[in-house]
CSV table of N, CA and C in Angstrom, one decimal:
chain,number,residue,atom,x,y,z
A,3,MET,N,248.7,-105.9,69.0
A,3,MET,CA,247.9,-106.3,67.9
A,3,MET,C,246.7,-105.4,67.8
A,4,GLN,N,246.3,-105.0,66.6
A,4,GLN,CA,245.1,-104.2,66.5
A,4,GLN,C,243.9,-105.1,66.1
A,5,ALA,N,242.8,-105.0,66.7
A,5,ALA,CA,241.6,-105.8,66.4
A,5,ALA,C,241.1,-105.3,65.1
A,6,PRO,N,240.5,-106.3,64.3
A,6,PRO,CA,240.0,-105.8,63.0
A,6,PRO,C,238.8,-105.0,63.2
A,7,PRO,N,238.4,-104.2,62.2
A,7,PRO,CA,237.2,-103.4,62.3
A,7,PRO,C,236.0,-104.2,62.5
A,8,GLU,N,235.0,-103.6,63.2
A,8,GLU,CA,233.8,-104.3,63.4
A,8,GLU,C,233.0,-104.6,62.2
A,9,LYS,N,232.5,-105.8,61.9
A,9,LYS,CA,231.7,-106.0,60.7
A,9,LYS,C,230.6,-107.0,61.2
A,10,LEU,N,229.4,-106.5,60.9
A,10,LEU,CA,228.2,-107.4,61.2
A,10,LEU,C,228.3,-108.8,60.6
A,11,GLY,N,228.1,-109.7,61.4
A,11,GLY,CA,228.1,-111.1,60.9
A,11,GLY,C,229.5,-111.8,60.8
A,12,SER,N,230.5,-111.1,61.3
A,12,SER,CA,231.9,-111.6,61.3
A,12,SER,C,232.3,-111.6,62.7
A,13,PHE,N,232.5,-112.8,63.3
A,13,PHE,CA,232.9,-112.9,64.6
A,13,PHE,C,234.4,-112.9,64.8
A,14,TYR,N,234.9,-112.0,65.5
A,14,TYR,CA,236.4,-111.9,65.8
A,14,TYR,C,236.7,-112.9,66.9
A,15,LEU,N,237.5,-113.9,66.6
A,15,LEU,CA,237.9,-114.9,67.6
A,15,LEU,C,239.3,-114.9,68.1
A,16,GLY,N,240.2,-114.0,67.4
A,16,GLY,CA,241.5,-113.9,67.8
A,16,GLY,C,242.5,-113.7,66.6
A,17,ALA,N,243.6,-114.5,66.7
A,17,ALA,CA,244.6,-114.3,65.6
A,17,ALA,C,245.2,-115.6,65.3
A,18,GLU,N,245.8,-115.7,64.1
A,18,GLU,CA,246.5,-116.9,63.7
A,18,GLU,C,247.7,-117.1,64.6
A,19,TYR,N,248.1,-118.4,64.8
A,19,TYR,CA,249.2,-118.8,65.6
A,19,TYR,C,250.1,-119.6,64.8
A,20,ASP,N,251.4,-119.3,64.9
A,20,ASP,CA,252.4,-120.1,64.2
A,20,ASP,C,253.0,-121.1,65.2
A,21,LEU,N,252.6,-122.4,65.0
A,21,LEU,CA,253.0,-123.5,65.9
A,21,LEU,C,254.5,-123.7,65.9
A,22,ASP,N,255.1,-123.6,64.7
A,22,ASP,CA,256.5,-123.8,64.7
A,22,ASP,C,257.3,-122.7,65.4
A,23,ALA,N,256.9,-121.5,65.2
A,23,ALA,CA,257.6,-120.4,65.9
A,23,ALA,C,257.2,-120.2,67.3
A,24,GLY,N,256.0,-120.7,67.7
A,24,GLY,CA,255.4,-120.6,69.0
A,24,GLY,C,254.9,-119.1,69.3
A,25,GLN,N,254.4,-118.5,68.3
A,25,GLN,CA,254.0,-117.1,68.4
A,25,GLN,C,252.8,-116.7,67.7
A,26,ARG,N,252.0,-115.7,68.3
A,26,ARG,CA,250.8,-115.2,67.6
A,26,ARG,C,251.2,-114.4,66.4
A,27,LEU,N,250.4,-114.5,65.4
A,27,LEU,CA,250.7,-113.7,64.2
A,27,LEU,C,249.7,-112.5,64.2
A,28,ASP,N,249.9,-111.5,63.4
A,28,ASP,CA,249.0,-110.3,63.3
A,28,ASP,C,247.8,-110.5,62.4
A,29,ALA,N,247.6,-111.8,61.9
A,29,ALA,CA,246.5,-112.0,61.0
A,29,ALA,C,245.3,-112.4,61.9
A,30,PRO,N,244.2,-111.6,61.9
A,30,PRO,CA,243.0,-111.9,62.7
A,30,PRO,C,242.3,-113.1,62.2
A,31,VAL,N,241.6,-113.8,63.1
A,31,VAL,CA,240.7,-115.0,62.7
A,31,VAL,C,239.3,-114.5,63.0
A,32,ASN,N,238.5,-114.5,61.9
A,32,ASN,CA,237.2,-114.1,61.9
A,32,ASN,C,236.3,-115.3,61.5
A,33,TYR,N,235.2,-115.4,62.1
A,33,TYR,CA,234.3,-116.6,61.7
A,33,TYR,C,233.0,-116.0,61.1
A,34,ASP,N,232.6,-116.5,59.9
A,34,ASP,CA,231.4,-115.9,59.3
A,34,ASP,C,230.2,-116.6,59.9
A,35,ALA,N,229.5,-115.7,60.6
A,35,ALA,CA,228.2,-116.1,61.4
A,35,ALA,C,227.2,-116.8,60.5
A,36,ARG,N,227.3,-116.7,59.2
A,36,ARG,CA,226.3,-117.4,58.4
A,36,ARG,C,226.6,-118.9,58.4
A,37,ASP,N,227.8,-119.3,58.8
A,37,ASP,CA,228.2,-120.7,58.9
A,37,ASP,C,227.6,-121.4,60.1
A,38,LEU,N,227.1,-120.6,61.0
A,38,LEU,CA,226.5,-121.2,62.2
A,38,LEU,C,225.1,-121.7,61.9
A,39,THR,N,224.7,-122.7,62.7
A,39,THR,CA,223.3,-123.3,62.5
A,39,THR,C,222.5,-122.7,63.7
A,40,THR,N,221.3,-123.2,63.9
A,40,THR,CA,220.5,-122.7,65.0
A,40,THR,C,220.9,-123.3,66.3
A,41,HIS,N,221.7,-124.3,66.3
A,41,HIS,CA,222.2,-124.9,67.6
A,41,HIS,C,223.6,-125.2,67.5
A,42,ALA,N,224.3,-125.3,68.6
A,42,ALA,CA,225.7,-125.6,68.6
A,42,ALA,C,226.1,-126.4,69.8
A,43,VAL,N,227.1,-127.2,69.6
A,43,VAL,CA,227.7,-128.0,70.7
A,43,VAL,C,229.1,-127.9,70.6
A,44,CYS,N,229.8,-127.7,71.7
A,44,CYS,CA,231.2,-127.6,71.7
A,44,CYS,C,231.8,-128.8,72.6
A,45,VAL,N,232.6,-129.6,72.0
A,45,VAL,CA,233.2,-130.7,72.8
A,45,VAL,C,234.7,-130.7,72.6
A,46,GLY,N,235.4,-131.2,73.7
A,46,GLY,CA,236.8,-131.3,73.6
A,46,GLY,C,237.3,-131.8,75.0
A,47,MET,N,238.6,-132.0,75.1
A,47,MET,CA,239.2,-132.5,76.3
A,47,MET,C,239.2,-131.4,77.3
A,48,THR,N,239.4,-131.7,78.5
A,48,THR,CA,239.7,-130.8,79.7
A,48,THR,C,240.8,-129.9,79.3
A,49,GLY,N,240.6,-128.6,79.4
A,49,GLY,CA,241.8,-127.7,79.2
A,49,GLY,C,242.0,-127.4,77.7
A,50,SER,N,241.1,-127.8,76.8
A,50,SER,CA,241.4,-127.5,75.4
A,50,SER,C,240.9,-126.2,74.9
A,51,GLY,N,240.2,-125.4,75.8
A,51,GLY,CA,239.8,-124.1,75.4
A,51,GLY,C,238.3,-124.0,75.0
A,52,LYS,N,237.5,-125.0,75.4
A,52,LYS,CA,236.0,-125.0,75.0
A,52,LYS,C,235.3,-123.7,75.6
A,53,THR,N,235.6,-123.5,76.8
A,53,THR,CA,234.9,-122.3,77.5
A,53,THR,C,235.3,-121.0,76.9
A,54,GLY,N,236.6,-120.9,76.7
A,54,GLY,CA,237.1,-119.6,76.1
A,54,GLY,C,236.5,-119.4,74.7
A,55,LEU,N,236.5,-120.4,73.9
A,55,LEU,CA,235.9,-120.3,72.5
A,55,LEU,C,234.4,-120.0,72.6
A,56,CYS,N,233.7,-120.7,73.5
A,56,CYS,CA,232.3,-120.4,73.6
A,56,CYS,C,232.0,-119.0,74.2
A,57,ILE,N,232.8,-118.5,75.1
A,57,ILE,CA,232.5,-117.2,75.6
A,57,ILE,C,232.8,-116.2,74.4
A,58,GLY,N,233.9,-116.4,73.7
A,58,GLY,CA,234.2,-115.6,72.6
A,58,GLY,C,233.1,-115.5,71.5
A,59,LEU,N,232.6,-116.7,71.2
A,59,LEU,CA,231.5,-116.7,70.2
A,59,LEU,C,230.2,-116.1,70.7
A,60,LEU,N,230.0,-116.3,72.0
A,60,LEU,CA,228.8,-115.7,72.6
A,60,LEU,C,228.8,-114.2,72.7
A,61,GLU,N,230.0,-113.7,73.0
A,61,GLU,CA,230.2,-112.2,73.1
A,61,GLU,C,230.0,-111.6,71.6
A,62,GLU,N,230.6,-112.3,70.7
A,62,GLU,CA,230.4,-111.8,69.3
A,62,GLU,C,229.0,-111.8,68.9
A,63,ALA,N,228.3,-112.9,69.2
A,63,ALA,CA,226.9,-113.0,68.8
A,63,ALA,C,226.0,-111.9,69.5
A,64,ALA,N,226.4,-111.7,70.8
A,64,ALA,CA,225.6,-110.6,71.5
A,64,ALA,C,225.9,-109.3,70.9
A,65,LEU,N,227.1,-109.0,70.5
A,65,LEU,CA,227.4,-107.7,69.9
A,65,LEU,C,226.7,-107.5,68.5
A,66,ASP,N,226.4,-108.7,67.9
A,66,ASP,CA,225.6,-108.7,66.6
A,66,ASP,C,224.1,-108.8,66.8
A,67,GLN,N,223.7,-108.7,68.1
A,67,GLN,CA,222.3,-108.8,68.4
A,67,GLN,C,221.7,-110.2,68.2
A,68,VAL,N,222.5,-111.3,68.1
A,68,VAL,CA,221.9,-112.6,68.0
A,68,VAL,C,221.3,-113.1,69.3
A,69,PRO,N,220.1,-113.4,69.3
A,69,PRO,CA,219.5,-113.9,70.6
A,69,PRO,C,220.0,-115.3,70.9
A,70,THR,N,220.2,-115.5,72.2
A,70,THR,CA,220.9,-116.7,72.6
A,70,THR,C,220.3,-117.2,73.9
A,71,ILE,N,220.0,-118.5,74.0
A,71,ILE,CA,219.6,-119.2,75.2
A,71,ILE,C,220.7,-120.2,75.5
A,72,LEU,N,221.3,-120.2,76.7
A,72,LEU,CA,222.4,-121.1,77.0
A,72,LEU,C,222.0,-122.0,78.1
A,73,ILE,N,222.4,-123.3,78.0
A,73,ILE,CA,222.2,-124.2,79.0
A,73,ILE,C,223.6,-124.7,79.4
A,74,ASP,N,224.0,-124.3,80.6
A,74,ASP,CA,225.3,-124.5,81.1
A,74,ASP,C,225.4,-125.3,82.4
A,75,PRO,N,225.2,-126.6,82.5
A,75,PRO,CA,225.1,-127.3,83.7
A,75,PRO,C,226.4,-127.0,84.7
A,76,LYS,N,227.5,-126.9,84.1
A,76,LYS,CA,228.7,-126.8,84.9
A,76,LYS,C,228.8,-125.3,85.5
A,77,GLY,N,228.2,-124.3,84.8
A,77,GLY,CA,228.3,-122.9,85.3
A,77,GLY,C,229.5,-122.1,84.8
A,78,ASP,N,230.2,-122.6,83.8
A,78,ASP,CA,231.4,-121.9,83.3
A,78,ASP,C,231.1,-120.6,82.5
A,79,ILE,N,229.9,-120.7,81.8
A,79,ILE,CA,229.6,-119.6,80.9
A,79,ILE,C,229.0,-118.4,81.6
A,80,THR,N,228.8,-118.6,82.9
A,80,THR,CA,228.3,-117.5,83.7
A,80,THR,C,229.5,-116.3,83.7
A,81,ASN,N,230.7,-116.7,83.5
A,81,ASN,CA,231.7,-115.7,83.4
A,81,ASN,C,231.5,-114.7,82.3
A,82,LEU,N,230.6,-115.0,81.4
A,82,LEU,CA,230.2,-114.1,80.3
A,82,LEU,C,229.6,-112.8,80.9
A,83,LEU,N,229.1,-112.8,82.1
A,83,LEU,CA,228.5,-111.7,82.7
A,83,LEU,C,229.6,-110.8,83.5
A,84,LEU,N,230.8,-111.2,83.6
A,84,LEU,CA,231.8,-110.4,84.2
A,84,LEU,C,232.3,-109.4,83.2
A,85,GLN,N,231.6,-108.3,83.1
A,85,GLN,CA,231.8,-107.3,82.0
A,85,GLN,C,232.1,-106.0,82.8
A,86,PHE,N,233.3,-105.6,82.9
A,86,PHE,CA,233.7,-104.4,83.6
A,86,PHE,C,234.4,-103.4,82.7
A,87,PRO,N,233.7,-102.5,82.1
A,87,PRO,CA,234.4,-101.6,81.1
A,87,PRO,C,235.5,-100.8,81.7
A,88,GLU,N,235.4,-100.4,83.0
A,88,GLU,CA,236.5,-99.6,83.5
A,88,GLU,C,237.7,-100.4,84.1
A,89,LEU,N,237.5,-101.7,84.1
A,89,LEU,CA,238.5,-102.7,84.6
A,89,LEU,C,239.2,-102.2,85.9
A,90,ARG,N,238.3,-101.8,86.8
A,90,ARG,CA,238.8,-101.4,88.2
A,90,ARG,C,239.0,-102.6,89.1
A,91,PRO,N,239.9,-102.5,90.0
A,91,PRO,CA,240.1,-103.5,91.0
A,91,PRO,C,238.9,-103.8,91.8
A,92,GLU,N,238.1,-102.7,92.2
A,92,GLU,CA,236.8,-102.9,93.0
A,92,GLU,C,235.8,-103.7,92.2
A,93,ASP,N,235.9,-103.6,90.8
A,93,ASP,CA,234.9,-104.4,90.0
A,93,ASP,C,235.2,-105.9,90.2
A,94,PHE,N,236.5,-106.2,90.2
A,94,PHE,CA,236.9,-107.7,90.4
A,94,PHE,C,236.9,-108.2,91.7
A,95,LYS,N,237.0,-107.3,92.7
A,95,LYS,CA,237.1,-107.8,94.1
A,95,LYS,C,236.1,-108.8,94.6
A,96,PRO,N,234.8,-108.6,94.2
A,96,PRO,CA,233.8,-109.6,94.8
A,96,PRO,C,234.0,-111.0,94.1
A,97,TRP,N,234.7,-111.0,93.0
A,97,TRP,CA,234.8,-112.3,92.2
A,97,TRP,C,236.2,-113.0,92.3
A,98,VAL,N,237.2,-112.4,92.9
A,98,VAL,CA,238.4,-113.1,93.1
A,98,VAL,C,238.3,-114.1,94.2
A,99,ASN,N,239.2,-115.0,94.1
A,99,ASN,CA,239.3,-116.1,95.1
A,99,ASN,C,240.2,-115.8,96.3
A,100,ALA,N,239.6,-115.7,97.4
A,100,ALA,CA,240.4,-115.2,98.7
A,100,ALA,C,241.5,-116.2,98.9
A,101,ASP,N,241.3,-117.5,98.6
A,101,ASP,CA,242.3,-118.5,98.9
A,101,ASP,C,243.5,-118.2,98.0
A,102,ASP,N,243.3,-117.8,96.7
A,102,ASP,CA,244.3,-117.6,95.8
A,102,ASP,C,245.2,-116.4,96.2
A,103,ALA,N,244.4,-115.3,96.8
A,103,ALA,CA,245.2,-114.1,97.3
A,103,ALA,C,246.0,-114.5,98.5
A,104,ARG,N,245.5,-115.3,99.4
A,104,ARG,CA,246.2,-115.7,100.6
A,104,ARG,C,247.4,-116.5,100.2
A,105,ARG,N,247.3,-117.5,99.3
A,105,ARG,CA,248.4,-118.3,98.9
A,105,ARG,C,249.5,-117.4,98.3
A,106,LYS,N,249.3,-116.4,97.6
A,106,LYS,CA,250.2,-115.5,97.0
A,106,LYS,C,250.7,-114.4,98.0
A,107,GLY,N,250.2,-114.5,99.3
A,107,GLY,CA,250.7,-113.5,100.2
A,107,GLY,C,250.1,-112.1,100.0
A,108,LYS,N,249.0,-112.0,99.4
A,108,LYS,CA,248.4,-110.7,99.1
A,108,LYS,C,247.0,-110.5,99.8
A,109,THR,N,246.7,-109.2,100.0
A,109,THR,CA,245.4,-109.0,100.5
A,109,THR,C,244.4,-109.1,99.4
A,110,ILE,N,243.1,-109.2,99.6
A,110,ILE,CA,242.2,-109.3,98.5
A,110,ILE,C,242.2,-108.1,97.6
A,111,ASP,N,242.4,-106.9,98.2
A,111,ASP,CA,242.5,-105.7,97.5
A,111,ASP,C,243.7,-105.7,96.5
A,112,GLU,N,244.8,-106.2,97.0
A,112,GLU,CA,246.0,-106.3,96.2
A,112,GLU,C,245.8,-107.3,95.1
A,113,TYR,N,245.2,-108.4,95.4
A,113,TYR,CA,245.0,-109.5,94.4
A,113,TYR,C,244.0,-109.0,93.4
A,114,ALA,N,243.0,-108.3,93.8
A,114,ALA,CA,242.0,-107.8,92.8
A,114,ALA,C,242.6,-106.8,91.9
A,115,ALA,N,243.5,-106.0,92.4
A,115,ALA,CA,244.2,-105.0,91.6
A,115,ALA,C,245.1,-105.7,90.6
A,116,GLY,N,245.8,-106.8,90.9
A,116,GLY,CA,246.5,-107.5,90.0
A,116,GLY,C,245.7,-108.2,88.9
A,117,VAL,N,244.6,-108.7,89.3
A,117,VAL,CA,243.6,-109.3,88.3
A,117,VAL,C,243.1,-108.2,87.3
A,118,ALA,N,242.8,-107.1,87.9
A,118,ALA,CA,242.3,-106.0,87.0
A,118,ALA,C,243.3,-105.6,86.0
A,119,GLU,N,244.6,-105.5,86.5
A,119,GLU,CA,245.7,-105.1,85.6
A,119,GLU,C,246.0,-106.2,84.5
A,120,MET,N,245.9,-107.5,84.9
A,120,MET,CA,246.0,-108.6,84.0
A,120,MET,C,245.0,-108.5,82.9
A,121,TRP,N,243.7,-108.3,83.3
A,121,TRP,CA,242.6,-108.2,82.3
A,121,TRP,C,242.9,-106.9,81.4
A,122,ARG,N,243.2,-105.8,82.0
A,122,ARG,CA,243.4,-104.6,81.2
A,122,ARG,C,244.5,-104.8,80.2
A,123,ASN,N,245.6,-105.4,80.6
A,123,ASN,CA,246.7,-105.7,79.6
A,123,ASN,C,246.3,-106.7,78.6
A,124,GLY,N,245.7,-107.7,79.0
A,124,GLY,CA,245.3,-108.8,78.1
A,124,GLY,C,244.4,-108.3,77.0
A,125,ILE,N,243.4,-107.5,77.4
A,125,ILE,CA,242.3,-107.0,76.4
A,125,ILE,C,243.1,-106.1,75.5
A,126,ALA,N,243.9,-105.1,76.0
A,126,ALA,CA,244.7,-104.2,75.2
A,126,ALA,C,245.6,-104.9,74.2
A,127,ASP,N,246.2,-106.1,74.7
A,127,ASP,CA,247.1,-106.8,73.8
A,127,ASP,C,246.4,-107.3,72.6
A,128,TRP,N,245.1,-107.5,72.7
A,128,TRP,CA,244.3,-108.0,71.5
A,128,TRP,C,243.6,-106.8,70.8
A,129,GLY,N,244.0,-105.6,71.1
A,129,GLY,CA,243.5,-104.4,70.4
A,129,GLY,C,242.1,-104.0,70.7
A,130,GLN,N,241.7,-104.4,72.0
A,130,GLN,CA,240.4,-104.0,72.4
A,130,GLN,C,240.5,-103.2,73.6
A,131,GLY,N,239.3,-102.6,74.0
A,131,GLY,CA,239.4,-101.7,75.1
A,131,GLY,C,238.0,-101.5,75.8
A,132,PRO,N,237.9,-100.7,76.7
A,132,PRO,CA,236.7,-100.5,77.5
A,132,PRO,C,235.4,-100.3,76.7
A,133,GLU,N,235.5,-99.5,75.5
A,133,GLU,CA,234.3,-99.2,74.7
A,133,GLU,C,233.7,-100.5,74.2
A,134,ARG,N,234.5,-101.4,73.8
A,134,ARG,CA,233.9,-102.7,73.4
A,134,ARG,C,233.2,-103.4,74.5
A,135,ILE,N,233.7,-103.3,75.6
A,135,ILE,CA,233.0,-104.0,76.8
A,135,ILE,C,231.7,-103.3,77.0
A,136,ARG,N,231.7,-102.0,77.0
A,136,ARG,CA,230.4,-101.2,77.2
A,136,ARG,C,229.4,-101.6,76.1
A,137,ARG,N,229.8,-101.8,74.8
A,137,ARG,CA,228.9,-102.2,73.8
A,137,ARG,C,228.4,-103.5,74.1
A,138,LEU,N,229.2,-104.5,74.6
A,138,LEU,CA,228.7,-105.8,74.9
A,138,LEU,C,227.7,-105.7,76.0
A,139,GLN,N,227.9,-104.9,77.0
A,139,GLN,CA,226.9,-104.8,78.1
A,139,GLN,C,225.5,-104.2,77.6
A,140,GLN,N,225.6,-103.4,76.6
A,140,GLN,CA,224.3,-102.8,76.1
A,140,GLN,C,223.7,-103.6,75.0
A,141,SER,N,224.4,-104.7,74.5
A,141,SER,CA,223.9,-105.4,73.4
A,141,SER,C,222.8,-106.4,73.8
A,142,ALA,N,222.6,-106.8,75.1
A,142,ALA,CA,221.7,-107.9,75.3
A,142,ALA,C,221.4,-107.7,76.8
A,143,ASP,N,220.2,-108.4,77.2
A,143,ASP,CA,219.8,-108.6,78.5
A,143,ASP,C,220.4,-109.9,78.9
A,144,PHE,N,221.4,-109.8,79.9
A,144,PHE,CA,222.0,-111.1,80.4
A,144,PHE,C,221.3,-111.4,81.7
A,145,THR,N,220.8,-112.7,81.8
A,145,THR,CA,220.2,-113.2,82.9
A,145,THR,C,220.6,-114.6,83.2
A,146,ILE,N,220.8,-114.9,84.5
A,146,ILE,CA,221.2,-116.3,84.8
A,146,ILE,C,220.1,-116.9,85.7
A,147,TYR,N,219.5,-117.9,85.2
A,147,TYR,CA,218.4,-118.7,86.0
A,147,TYR,C,219.1,-119.8,86.7
A,148,THR,N,218.8,-120.0,88.0
A,148,THR,CA,219.5,-121.1,88.7
A,148,THR,C,218.5,-122.0,89.4
A,149,PRO,N,218.2,-123.1,88.8
A,149,PRO,CA,217.3,-124.1,89.4
A,149,PRO,C,217.9,-124.6,90.7
A,150,GLY,N,217.1,-124.5,91.7
A,150,GLY,CA,217.5,-125.0,93.0
A,150,GLY,C,218.5,-124.2,93.7
A,151,SER,N,218.7,-122.9,93.4
A,151,SER,CA,219.7,-122.1,94.0
A,151,SER,C,219.2,-120.6,94.0
A,152,ASP,N,219.7,-119.9,94.9
A,152,ASP,CA,219.4,-118.4,94.9
A,152,ASP,C,220.5,-117.6,94.4
A,153,ALA,N,221.5,-118.2,93.7
A,153,ALA,CA,222.7,-117.5,93.3
A,153,ALA,C,222.3,-116.7,92.1
A,154,GLY,N,221.3,-117.0,91.3
A,154,GLY,CA,220.9,-116.2,90.2
A,154,GLY,C,219.4,-116.0,90.4
A,155,LEU,N,218.6,-115.9,89.4
A,155,LEU,CA,217.1,-115.9,89.5
A,155,LEU,C,216.7,-117.3,89.7
A,156,PRO,N,216.1,-117.7,90.9
A,156,PRO,CA,215.6,-119.1,91.1
A,156,PRO,C,214.5,-119.4,90.1
A,157,VAL,N,214.5,-120.6,89.7
A,157,VAL,CA,213.4,-121.1,88.8
A,157,VAL,C,213.2,-122.5,89.2
A,158,SER,N,212.0,-123.0,89.1
A,158,SER,CA,211.6,-124.3,89.5
A,158,SER,C,210.7,-124.9,88.4
A,159,ILE,N,211.0,-126.1,87.9
A,159,ILE,CA,210.1,-126.7,86.9
A,159,ILE,C,209.2,-127.7,87.7
A,160,MET,N,209.5,-128.0,88.9
A,160,MET,CA,208.8,-129.1,89.6
A,160,MET,C,207.3,-128.6,89.8
A,161,GLY,N,207.0,-127.4,90.0
A,161,GLY,CA,205.6,-126.9,90.2
A,161,GLY,C,204.8,-127.2,89.0
A,162,SER,N,205.4,-127.2,87.8
A,162,SER,CA,204.6,-127.4,86.6
A,162,SER,C,204.3,-129.0,86.4
A,163,LEU,N,204.9,-129.7,87.2
A,163,LEU,CA,204.6,-131.2,87.1
A,163,LEU,C,203.5,-131.6,88.0
A,164,ALA,N,203.0,-130.7,88.9
A,164,ALA,CA,202.0,-131.0,89.8
A,164,ALA,C,200.6,-131.2,89.1
A,165,ALA,N,199.8,-132.2,89.6
A,165,ALA,CA,198.5,-132.4,89.0
A,165,ALA,C,197.7,-131.1,89.1
A,166,PRO,N,196.9,-130.8,88.1
A,166,PRO,CA,196.0,-129.6,88.2
A,166,PRO,C,195.0,-129.8,89.2
A,167,GLY,N,194.6,-128.7,89.8
A,167,GLY,CA,193.5,-128.8,90.9
A,167,GLY,C,192.1,-128.7,90.2
A,168,LEU,N,191.8,-129.6,89.4
A,168,LEU,CA,190.5,-129.6,88.7
A,168,LEU,C,189.8,-130.9,89.0
A,169,ASP,N,188.5,-130.8,89.0
A,169,ASP,CA,187.6,-132.0,89.2
A,169,ASP,C,187.6,-132.8,87.9
A,170,PHE,N,188.0,-134.1,88.0
A,170,PHE,CA,188.1,-134.9,86.8
A,170,PHE,C,186.8,-135.1,86.1
A,171,GLU,N,185.7,-135.3,86.9
A,171,GLU,CA,184.4,-135.5,86.2
A,171,GLU,C,184.0,-134.3,85.4
A,172,THR,N,184.3,-133.1,85.8
A,172,THR,CA,183.8,-131.8,85.2
A,172,THR,C,184.8,-131.5,84.1
A,173,HIS,N,186.2,-131.7,84.3
A,173,HIS,CA,187.2,-131.2,83.4
A,173,HIS,C,188.0,-132.3,82.8
A,174,ALA,N,187.5,-133.4,82.5
A,174,ALA,CA,188.3,-134.6,82.0
A,174,ALA,C,189.1,-134.3,80.7
A,175,GLU,N,188.4,-133.5,79.8
A,175,GLU,CA,189.0,-133.2,78.5
A,175,GLU,C,190.3,-132.3,78.8
A,176,ALA,N,190.2,-131.3,79.6
A,176,ALA,CA,191.3,-130.4,79.9
A,176,ALA,C,192.5,-131.1,80.6
A,177,ILE,N,192.1,-132.0,81.5
A,177,ILE,CA,193.1,-132.7,82.3
A,177,ILE,C,193.9,-133.6,81.3
A,178,ARG,N,193.2,-134.3,80.4
A,178,ARG,CA,193.9,-135.2,79.5
A,178,ARG,C,194.9,-134.5,78.6
A,179,GLU,N,194.6,-133.2,78.3
A,179,GLU,CA,195.5,-132.5,77.4
A,179,GLU,C,196.8,-132.2,78.2
């Protein structure tokens, strides 16, 4: 399949699917970004594709320079930062699951090579390639803040809840604010 041409404000989400025939059609599905509001919520059953849909929408929004702040308590959307334009095994190696590799009887290097090939083929199957991944990387500053953890940039709101170190008699008005 060939991806449709890039068009500002038109989010490419994939292709139509024929349920009766059980196959993907060559008709692209685009979403008019003007139909989005300032906030969004995505709900659905486990395994229904919420994360995939959200990542697709967020990638398209980033490509169109739409500023986004995400709150993701479960941590699924962090996968949005797995952007490897060259799709090399060594890019994927730090992120593959060693237990999955072991269960399949492969070394981590072999497993990472398989994951890289799967991604390369999957992206190409949708008519996309490394250049689009590069544009996504350059489209926004991606940062993950992690309250209570050093996995990303640590942040704490608890310090802001502390009482100010001011004398009440002298600064009563400021303290009340």
